[in-house]
Every structure is written in C-alpha cells, then in structure tokens.
PDB file of C-alpha atoms in Angstrom:
ATOM      1  CA  SER O   1      91.511 109.917 111.987  1.00 62.00           C
ATOM      2  CA  GLU O   2      90.354 108.091 108.860  1.00 66.00           C
ATOM      3  CA  GLY O   3      90.012 104.882 110.829  1.00 72.00           C
ATOM      4  CA  GLN O   4      87.682 106.447 113.364  1.00 75.00           C
ATOM      5  CA  SER O   5      85.602 108.024 110.588  1.00 78.00           C
ATOM      6  CA  ILE O   6      85.168 104.608 108.986  1.00 79.00           C
ATOM      7  CA  ARG O   7      84.132 103.085 112.305  1.00 83.00           C
ATOM      8  CA  ALA O   8      81.596 105.844 112.885  1.00 85.00           C
ATOM      9  CA  ALA O   9      80.137 105.424 109.381  1.00 82.00           C
ATOM     10  CA  LEU O  10      79.637 101.702 110.019  1.00 82.00           C
ATOM     11  CA  GLY O  11      78.170 102.244 113.485  1.00 86.00           C
ATOM     12  CA  LEU O  12      81.141 100.603 115.208  1.00 91.00           C
ATOM     13  CA  ASP O  13      82.515 101.425 118.668  1.00 93.00           C
ATOM     14  CA  LYS O  14      85.711 103.463 118.567  1.00 90.00           C
ATOM     15  CA  ASN O  15      86.852 102.008 121.907  1.00 92.00           C
ATOM     16  CA  LYS O  16      86.537  98.292 121.133  1.00 96.00           C
ATOM     17  CA  LEU O  17      88.816  96.025 119.132  1.00 97.00           C
ATOM     18  CA  LEU O  18      87.618  95.648 115.568  1.00 97.00           C
ATOM     19  CA  ILE O  19      88.033  92.221 114.012  1.00 97.00           C
ATOM     20  CA  VAL O  20      87.522  92.166 110.245  1.00 96.00           C
ATOM     21  CA  VAL O  21      86.856  88.913 108.386  1.00 96.00           C
ATOM     22  CA  VAL O  22      87.440  88.957 104.635  1.00 93.00           C
ATOM     23  CA  GLY O  23      87.790  85.879 102.429  1.00 87.00           C
ATOM     24  CA  GLY O  24      89.125  87.549  99.308  1.00 76.00           C
ATOM     25  CA  SER O  25      87.257  89.685  96.776  1.00 71.00           C
ATOM     26  CA  LEU O  26      84.542  87.061  96.224  1.00 73.00           C
ATOM     27  CA  GLY O  27      84.397  85.793  99.779  1.00 80.00           C
ATOM     28  CA  SER O  28      85.016  82.268 101.059  1.00 87.00           C
ATOM     29  CA  LYS O  29      82.307  79.762 101.972  1.00 91.00           C
ATOM     30  CA  LEU O  30      84.798  77.818 104.108  1.00 93.00           C
ATOM     31  CA  MET O  31      85.774  80.879 106.147  1.00 94.00           C
ATOM     32  CA  ASN O  32      82.153  82.040 106.413  1.00 94.00           C
ATOM     33  CA  ASP O  33      81.029  78.670 107.792  1.00 93.00           C
ATOM     34  CA  ILE O  34      83.884  78.427 110.293  1.00 95.00           C
ATOM     35  CA  VAL O  35      83.333  81.993 111.528  1.00 96.00           C
ATOM     36  CA  ALA O  36      79.585  81.420 111.936  1.00 94.00           C
ATOM     37  CA  ARG O  37      80.283  78.367 114.109  1.00 94.00           C
ATOM     38  CA  MET O  38      82.933  80.213 116.126  1.00 96.00           C
ATOM     39  CA  LEU O  39      80.897  83.322 116.975  1.00 96.00           C
ATOM     40  CA  PRO O  40      78.882  81.715 119.813  1.00 95.00           C
ATOM     41  CA  MET O  41      82.145  80.529 121.377  1.00 96.00           C
ATOM     42  CA  LEU O  42      83.475  84.086 121.488  1.00 97.00           C
ATOM     43  CA  SER O  43      80.113  85.320 122.749  1.00 96.00           C
ATOM     44  CA  SER O  44      80.189  82.961 125.736  1.00 96.00           C
ATOM     45  CA  ASN O  45      83.632  84.213 126.818  1.00 97.00           C
ATOM     46  CA  LYS O  46      82.742  87.451 128.611  1.00 97.00           C
ATOM     47  CA  ALA O  47      86.334  88.673 128.928  1.00 96.00           C
ATOM     48  CA  VAL O  48      86.657  88.508 125.146  1.00 97.00           C
ATOM     49  CA  ALA O  49      83.113  89.541 124.175  1.00 97.00           C
ATOM     50  CA  ASP O  50      83.369  92.751 126.218  1.00 97.00           C
ATOM     51  CA  LYS O  51      86.397  93.862 124.189  1.00 97.00           C
ATOM     52  CA  ILE O  52      85.494  93.021 120.594  1.00 98.00           C
ATOM     53  CA  GLN O  53      83.272  93.752 117.624  1.00 97.00           C
ATOM     54  CA  ILE O  54      83.328  91.957 114.281  1.00 96.00           C
ATOM     55  CA  LEU O  55      82.755  93.150 110.733  1.00 94.00           C
ATOM     56  CA  HIS O  56      82.337  90.169 108.420  1.00 94.00           C
ATOM     57  CA  CYS O  57      82.733  90.671 104.663  1.00 93.00           C
ATOM     58  CA  VAL O  58      80.758  87.626 103.506  1.00 93.00           C
ATOM     59  CA  GLY O  59      81.128  88.113  99.733  1.00 90.00           C
ATOM     60  CA  LYS O  60      78.368  88.867  97.245  1.00 90.00           C
ATOM     61  CA  ARG O  61      78.116  85.365  95.833  1.00 90.00           C
ATOM     62  CA  HIS O  62      77.664  83.817  99.315  1.00 92.00           C
ATOM     63  CA  TRP O  63      75.493  86.537 100.849  1.00 91.00           C
ATOM     64  CA  ASP O  64      71.979  85.191 100.212  1.00 91.00           C
ATOM     65  CA  THR O  65      72.836  81.681 101.401  1.00 92.00           C
ATOM     66  CA  PHE O  66      74.723  82.920 104.460  1.00 90.00           C
ATOM     67  CA  ILE O  67      71.908  85.186 105.619  1.00 88.00           C
ATOM     68  CA  SER O  68      69.188  82.594 104.991  1.00 88.00           C
ATOM     69  CA  ASN O  69      71.154  79.986 106.964  1.00 86.00           C
ATOM     70  CA  SER O  70      71.823  82.316 109.907  1.00 79.00           C
ATOM     71  CA  PRO O  71      69.013  84.934 109.940  1.00 75.00           C
ATOM     72  CA  ASN O  72      69.328  85.765 113.678  1.00 77.00           C
ATOM     73  CA  LEU O  73      73.053  85.291 114.118  1.00 80.00           C
ATOM     74  CA  GLY O  74      73.910  88.832 115.184  1.00 76.00           C
ATOM     75  CA  GLN O  75      70.973  89.098 117.606  1.00 81.00           C
ATOM     76  CA  GLU O  76      72.094  86.055 119.576  1.00 84.00           C
ATOM     77  CA  LEU O  77      75.599  87.365 120.330  1.00 93.00           C
ATOM     78  CA  SER O  78      76.866  89.358 123.308  1.00 94.00           C
ATOM     79  CA  PHE O  79      79.014  91.640 121.098  1.00 96.00           C
ATOM     80  CA  LYS O  80      78.358  93.667 117.966  1.00 94.00           C
ATOM     81  CA  TYR O  81      78.538  91.581 114.812  1.00 94.00           C
ATOM     82  CA  VAL O  82      78.007  93.213 111.420  1.00 91.00           C
ATOM     83  CA  PRO O  83      77.851  90.984 108.323  1.00 91.00           C
ATOM     84  CA  VAL O  84      78.040  92.783 104.970  1.00 90.00           C
ATOM     85  CA  PRO O  85      78.136  91.412 101.416  1.00 91.00           C
ATOM     86  CA  PHE O  86      81.036  93.581 100.250  1.00 86.00           C
ATOM     87  CA  VAL O  87      83.264  96.511 101.247  1.00 80.00           C
ATOM     88  CA  PRO O  88      84.474  98.540  98.236  1.00 76.00           C
ATOM     89  CA  ASP O  89      87.388 100.245 100.013  1.00 77.00           C
ATOM     90  CA  LEU O  90      88.891  97.348 101.941  1.00 77.00           C
ATOM     91  CA  HIS O  91      92.275  99.068 102.264  1.00 78.00           C
ATOM     92  CA  CYS O  92      90.582 101.943 104.132  1.00 83.00           C
ATOM     93  CA  LEU O  93      88.753  99.488 106.376  1.00 85.00           C
ATOM     94  CA  LEU O  94      92.019  97.837 107.383  1.00 89.00           C
ATOM     95  CA  TYR O  95      93.229 101.137 108.840  1.00 89.00           C
ATOM     96  CA  ALA O  96      90.223 101.043 111.172  1.00 90.00           C
ATOM     97  CA  SER O  97      90.918  97.432 112.198  1.00 94.00           C
ATOM     98  CA  ASP O  98      92.918  95.738 114.934  1.00 96.00           C
ATOM     99  CA  ILE O  99      92.731  92.101 113.841  1.00 97.00           C
ATOM    100  CA  VAL O 100      92.104  90.816 110.304  1.00 97.00           C
ATOM    101  CA  ILE O 101      91.184  87.266 109.352  1.00 97.00           C
ATOM    102  CA  CYS O 102      92.099  87.069 105.686  1.00 95.00           C
ATOM    103  CA  ARG O 103      93.556  85.183 102.736  1.00 93.00           C
ATOM    104  CA  GLY O 104      97.251  85.317 101.809  1.00 93.00           C
ATOM    105  CA  GLY O 105      97.190  87.329  98.590  1.00 91.00           C
ATOM    106  CA  ALA O 106     100.113  89.723  98.116  1.00 91.00           C
ATOM    107  CA  ILE O 107      97.922  92.830  97.854  1.00 89.00           C
ATOM    108  CA  THR O 108      95.867  91.964 100.940  1.00 91.00           C
ATOM    109  CA  LEU O 109      98.969  91.333 103.042  1.00 93.00           C
ATOM    110  CA  SER O 110     100.781  94.433 101.800  1.00 92.00           C
ATOM    111  CA  GLU O 111      97.740  96.498 102.812  1.00 92.00           C
ATOM    112  CA  ALA O 112      97.624  94.733 106.184  1.00 94.00           C
ATOM    113  CA  ALA O 113     101.280  95.649 106.723  1.00 94.00           C
ATOM    114  CA  MET O 114     100.673  99.275 105.800  1.00 92.00           C
ATOM    115  CA  ALA O 115      97.759  99.387 108.247  1.00 93.00           C
ATOM    116  CA  GLY O 116      99.741  97.676 111.013  1.00 93.00           C
ATOM    117  CA  VAL O 117      97.114  95.111 112.008  1.00 96.00           C
ATOM    118  CA  THR O 118      97.327  91.627 113.522  1.00 97.00           C
ATOM    119  CA  PRO O 119      96.638  89.222 110.627  1.00 97.00           C
ATOM    120  CA  ILE O 120      95.284  85.702 110.979  1.00 97.00           C
ATOM    121  CA  ILE O 121      95.974  84.293 107.520  1.00 97.00           C
ATOM    122  CA  VAL O 122      94.180  81.344 105.908  1.00 96.00           C
ATOM    123  CA  PRO O 123      96.042  80.905 102.594  1.00 94.00           C
ATOM    124  CA  TRP O 124      93.924  79.839  99.629  1.00 89.00           C
ATOM    125  CA  GLN O 125      95.075  76.398  98.508  1.00 84.00           C
ATOM    126  CA  GLY O 126      94.107  77.086  94.900  1.00 77.00           C
ATOM    127  CA  ALA O 127      96.696  79.831  94.405  1.00 75.00           C
ATOM    128  CA  ALA O 128      99.274  79.185  91.666  1.00 74.00           C
ATOM    129  CA  ASN O 129     102.473  77.573  92.988  1.00 77.00           C
ATOM    130  CA  ASN O 130     101.003  77.781  96.502  1.00 83.00           C
ATOM    131  CA  GLU O 131     102.071  81.436  96.519  1.00 91.00           C
ATOM    132  CA  GLN O 132      99.586  82.438  99.235  1.00 93.00           C
ATOM    133  CA  MET O 133     101.199  80.007 101.677  1.00 94.00           C
ATOM    134  CA  ALA O 134     104.633  81.429 100.831  1.00 93.00           C
ATOM    135  CA  ASN O 135     103.337  84.963 101.458  1.00 94.00           C
ATOM    136  CA  ALA O 136     101.761  83.897 104.754  1.00 95.00           C
ATOM    137  CA  MET O 137     104.881  82.120 105.994  1.00 95.00           C
ATOM    138  CA  PHE O 138     106.990  85.190 105.196  1.00 95.00           C
ATOM    139  CA  PHE O 139     104.823  87.081 107.707  1.00 95.00           C
ATOM    140  CA  GLU O 140     104.598  84.311 110.313  1.00 96.00           C
ATOM    141  CA  GLN O 141     108.358  83.687 110.357  1.00 96.00           C
ATOM    142  CA  ARG O 142     108.850  87.355 111.235  1.00 95.00           C
ATOM    143  CA  GLY O 143     106.335  87.301 114.092  1.00 96.00           C
ATOM    144  CA  ALA O 144     103.920  89.379 112.024  1.00 96.00           C
ATOM    145  CA  ALA O 145     100.940  87.000 111.672  1.00 97.00           C
ATOM    146  CA  PHE O 146      99.255  83.749 112.624  1.00 97.00           C
ATOM    147  CA  VAL O 147      98.803  81.208 109.816  1.00 97.00           C
ATOM    148  CA  ILE O 148      96.205  78.412 109.657  1.00 97.00           C
ATOM    149  CA  GLU O 149      96.276  76.050 106.700  1.00 95.00           C
ATOM    150  CA  GLU O 150      92.920  75.621 104.948  1.00 93.00           C
ATOM    151  CA  LYS O 151      92.836  71.878 105.659  1.00 93.00           C
ATOM    152  CA  LYS O 152      93.476  72.520 109.370  1.00 94.00           C
ATOM    153  CA  LEU O 153      91.024  75.403 109.767  1.00 95.00           C
ATOM    154  CA  ASP O 154      88.235  74.827 112.271  1.00 95.00           C
ATOM    155  CA  GLN O 155      86.297  76.974 114.721  1.00 96.00           C
ATOM    156  CA  GLN O 156      88.322  75.752 117.706  1.00 97.00           C
ATOM    157  CA  LYS O 157      91.677  76.843 116.225  1.00 97.00           C
ATOM    158  CA  LEU O 158      90.338  80.223 115.147  1.00 97.00           C
ATOM    159  CA  TYR O 159      88.651  80.783 118.505  1.00 98.00           C
ATOM    160  CA  ALA O 160      91.817  79.917 120.442  1.00 97.00           C
ATOM    161  CA  ILE O 161      93.892  82.492 118.564  1.00 97.00           C
ATOM    162  CA  LEU O 162      91.258  85.240 118.767  1.00 97.00           C
ATOM    163  CA  ALA O 163      90.488  84.650 122.442  1.00 96.00           C
ATOM    164  CA  ASP O 164      94.195  84.896 123.250  1.00 97.00           C
ATOM    165  CA  ILE O 165      95.141  88.007 121.286  1.00 97.00           C
ATOM    166  CA  ALA O 166      91.942  89.872 122.197  1.00 97.00           C
ATOM    167  CA  VAL O 167      92.857  89.870 125.889  1.00 96.00           C
ATOM    168  CA  GLU O 168      96.669  89.793 125.579  1.00 96.00           C
ATOM    169  CA  ASP O 169      97.150  93.417 124.552  1.00 96.00           C
ATOM    170  CA  ASN O 170     100.961  93.377 124.607  1.00 96.00           C
ATOM    171  CA  ARG O 171     101.125  90.237 122.439  1.00 96.00           C
ATOM    172  CA  ARG O 172      98.695  91.723 119.924  1.00 97.00           C
ATOM    173  CA  LYS O 173     100.554  95.020 119.764  1.00 96.00           C
ATOM    174  CA  GLU O 174     103.872  93.209 119.281  1.00 96.00           C
ATOM    175  CA  ILE O 175     102.475  91.371 116.244  1.00 96.00           C
ATOM    176  CA  GLN O 176     101.004  94.606 114.886  1.00 95.00           C
ATOM    177  CA  ALA O 177     104.386  96.310 115.196  1.00 96.00           C
ATOM    178  CA  ASN O 178     106.138  93.387 113.458  1.00 96.00           C
ATOM    179  CA  CYS O 179     103.544  93.495 110.691  1.00 95.00           C
ATOM    180  CA  GLU O 180     103.980  97.225 110.191  1.00 94.00           C
ATOM    181  CA  ARG O 181     107.754  96.773 109.850  1.00 93.00           C
ATOM    182  CA  LEU O 182     107.136  94.687 106.715  1.00 93.00           C
ATOM    183  CA  ALA O 183     105.364  97.547 104.962  1.00 88.00           C
ATOM    184  CA  GLU O 184     106.972  99.112 101.911  1.00 70.00           C
ATOM    185  CA  PRO O 185     105.340 102.553 101.642  1.00 55.00           C
ATOM    186  CA  ASN O 186     107.543 103.457  98.665  1.00 44.00           C
ATOM    187  CA  ALA O 187     106.937 100.191  96.805  1.00 41.00           C
ATOM    188  CA  ALA O 188     105.693 101.859  93.613  1.00 40.00           C
ATOM    189  CA  GLN O 189     108.698 104.184  93.516  1.00 42.00           C
ATOM    190  CA  MET O 190     111.076 101.248  94.155  1.00 34.00           C
ATOM    191  CA  ILE O 191     109.512  99.196  91.341  1.00 37.00           C
ATOM    192  CA  GLY O 192     109.648 102.173  88.976  1.00 44.00           C
ATOM    193  CA  SER O 193     113.298 102.805  89.798  1.00 43.00           C
ATOM    194  CA  ALA O 194     114.150  99.129  89.293  1.00 42.00           C
ATOM    195  CA  MET O 195     112.427  99.105  85.893  1.00 50.00           C
ATOM    196  CA  LEU O 196     114.237 102.254  84.809  1.00 56.00           C
ATOM    197  CA  GLU O 197     117.566 100.747  85.897  1.00 54.00           C
ATOM    198  CA  LEU O 198     116.778  97.549  84.007  1.00 57.00           C
ATOM    199  CA  GLY O 199     115.968  99.588  80.902  1.00 60.00           C
ATOM    200  CA  ARG O 200     119.201 101.565  81.248  1.00 60.00           C
ATOM    201  CA  ARG O 201     121.235  98.363  81.513  1.00 58.00           C
ATOM    202  CA  LYS O 202     119.584  96.871  78.436  1.00 56.00           C
ATOM    203  CA  MET O 203     120.305 100.032  76.426  1.00 56.00           C
ATOM    204  CA  THR O 204     123.929  99.952  77.577  1.00 57.00           C
ATOM    205  CA  LEU O 205     124.196  96.285  76.614  1.00 54.00           C
ATOM    206  CA  ILE O 206     122.775  96.991  73.136  1.00 55.00           C
ATOM    207  CA  LYS O 207     125.233  99.843  72.612  1.00 53.00           C
ATOM    208  CA  GLU O 208     128.179  97.724  73.747  1.00 56.00           C
ATOM    209  CA  THR O 209     127.288  94.683  71.605  1.00 55.00           C
ATOM    210  CA  PRO O 210     129.583  94.517  68.516  1.00 55.00           C
ATOM    211  CA  ASP O 211     127.859  94.892  65.186  1.00 51.00           C
ATOM    212  CA  PHE O 212     128.952  91.862  63.154  1.00 45.00           C
TER     213      PHE O 212
END
C-alpha cells in the first residue's frame, strides 16, 4: 500500500504504530518543546516504547534551534524517533500514520479524517474567530479526536493520552473509525454542485425580477 511504501522510504517499521507530530506548515515551537520533554517519559514506559515510533515534523524555521538544543535526543530513546524539518506531502504521510499530533486547521483535519487516524489536536489560539478550536471540538464531540487547549498543553497531558491509546488498541481503533466517518471524499464535487445550484438560483431570480 502507499502507506507502507512511505514507511519504507523513511526507514520506519511497518509493524509498529507510527505517531506523527506536525505543528502546521511552519511548525510550532510550543509543540516542539513539549514533545521533546515528553519523549523520555514514553521511552521509560517499556509497554509503550515497544509499540511505537515517532516522526516529528519540526518546521524549517525551528529546525536549527531544535537540533542544536537536543543534538542526541533520538539516540537516548528506546524507540525510533525521526525528526525532520519538513514533509512536502503531508497528506500522503497521514495515510501511513496511526496517531497524529496536530493543529486544528480545516485542511489538516479533513486529511486526517480521510486517512482515518487518531488525532490529538492542539488548536492554534491565533486562528481567526478561534476557528481551529471549533474544528477540533467538532471532532472531539463525535469521539473522533482528543483536544488539548494550547494554554493547557504540557508533557504530562500529552504523555497520558499517548500512553493510553498506544496500548489500548480497541480504544484507538474506535477513534480512528469515528474520525474516518467524518471524511467527505466527494467534498470538491459537493462544493461544485452547490456553487452551480447557487448560480442557477441567481439567474432564475434575475429573470423573475420585474423590469421597472
């Protein structure tokens, strides 16, 4: 499958859970710092460490600082940890993933739903009208994600969720199934049809308006 091909290309184990961390297109210093502090906690939990591997999309603008601050981070862990500055085809990567720690942008979450992953969403507080929180809550209320507010995000909260869903296979698969149910594979066609219908109605209205 495409997912397995992606894993092979990145040197990842096809038989272990893949956790992907991505803080938006430019990355997130907050998420990077929390994840770096959480990794040793996961590593010390053998039941979890034996099952997982992590691909961390740090973001180009944070890459140099992140690597200089944690030069030996991956070597000290009891599971495979791969930090990268950027992944050009994130939507393809999601199909290879089991758990995704991400922001709450509409495109990211729609791709997560299509891929049928377990999302842990940290909505960006700077989004207009707090739209990322609204997107995230739409998923959480349907049993399709975990949501952690930015101001409440710490390594302990993130660790607790990951440690639980990594070993609780049925719980993780239930969330994945709920997430996949939210996917709209024909979204483009639906939007196009709606626009055409709107155009038809406007033309009808113009024709029916009396000419004074």
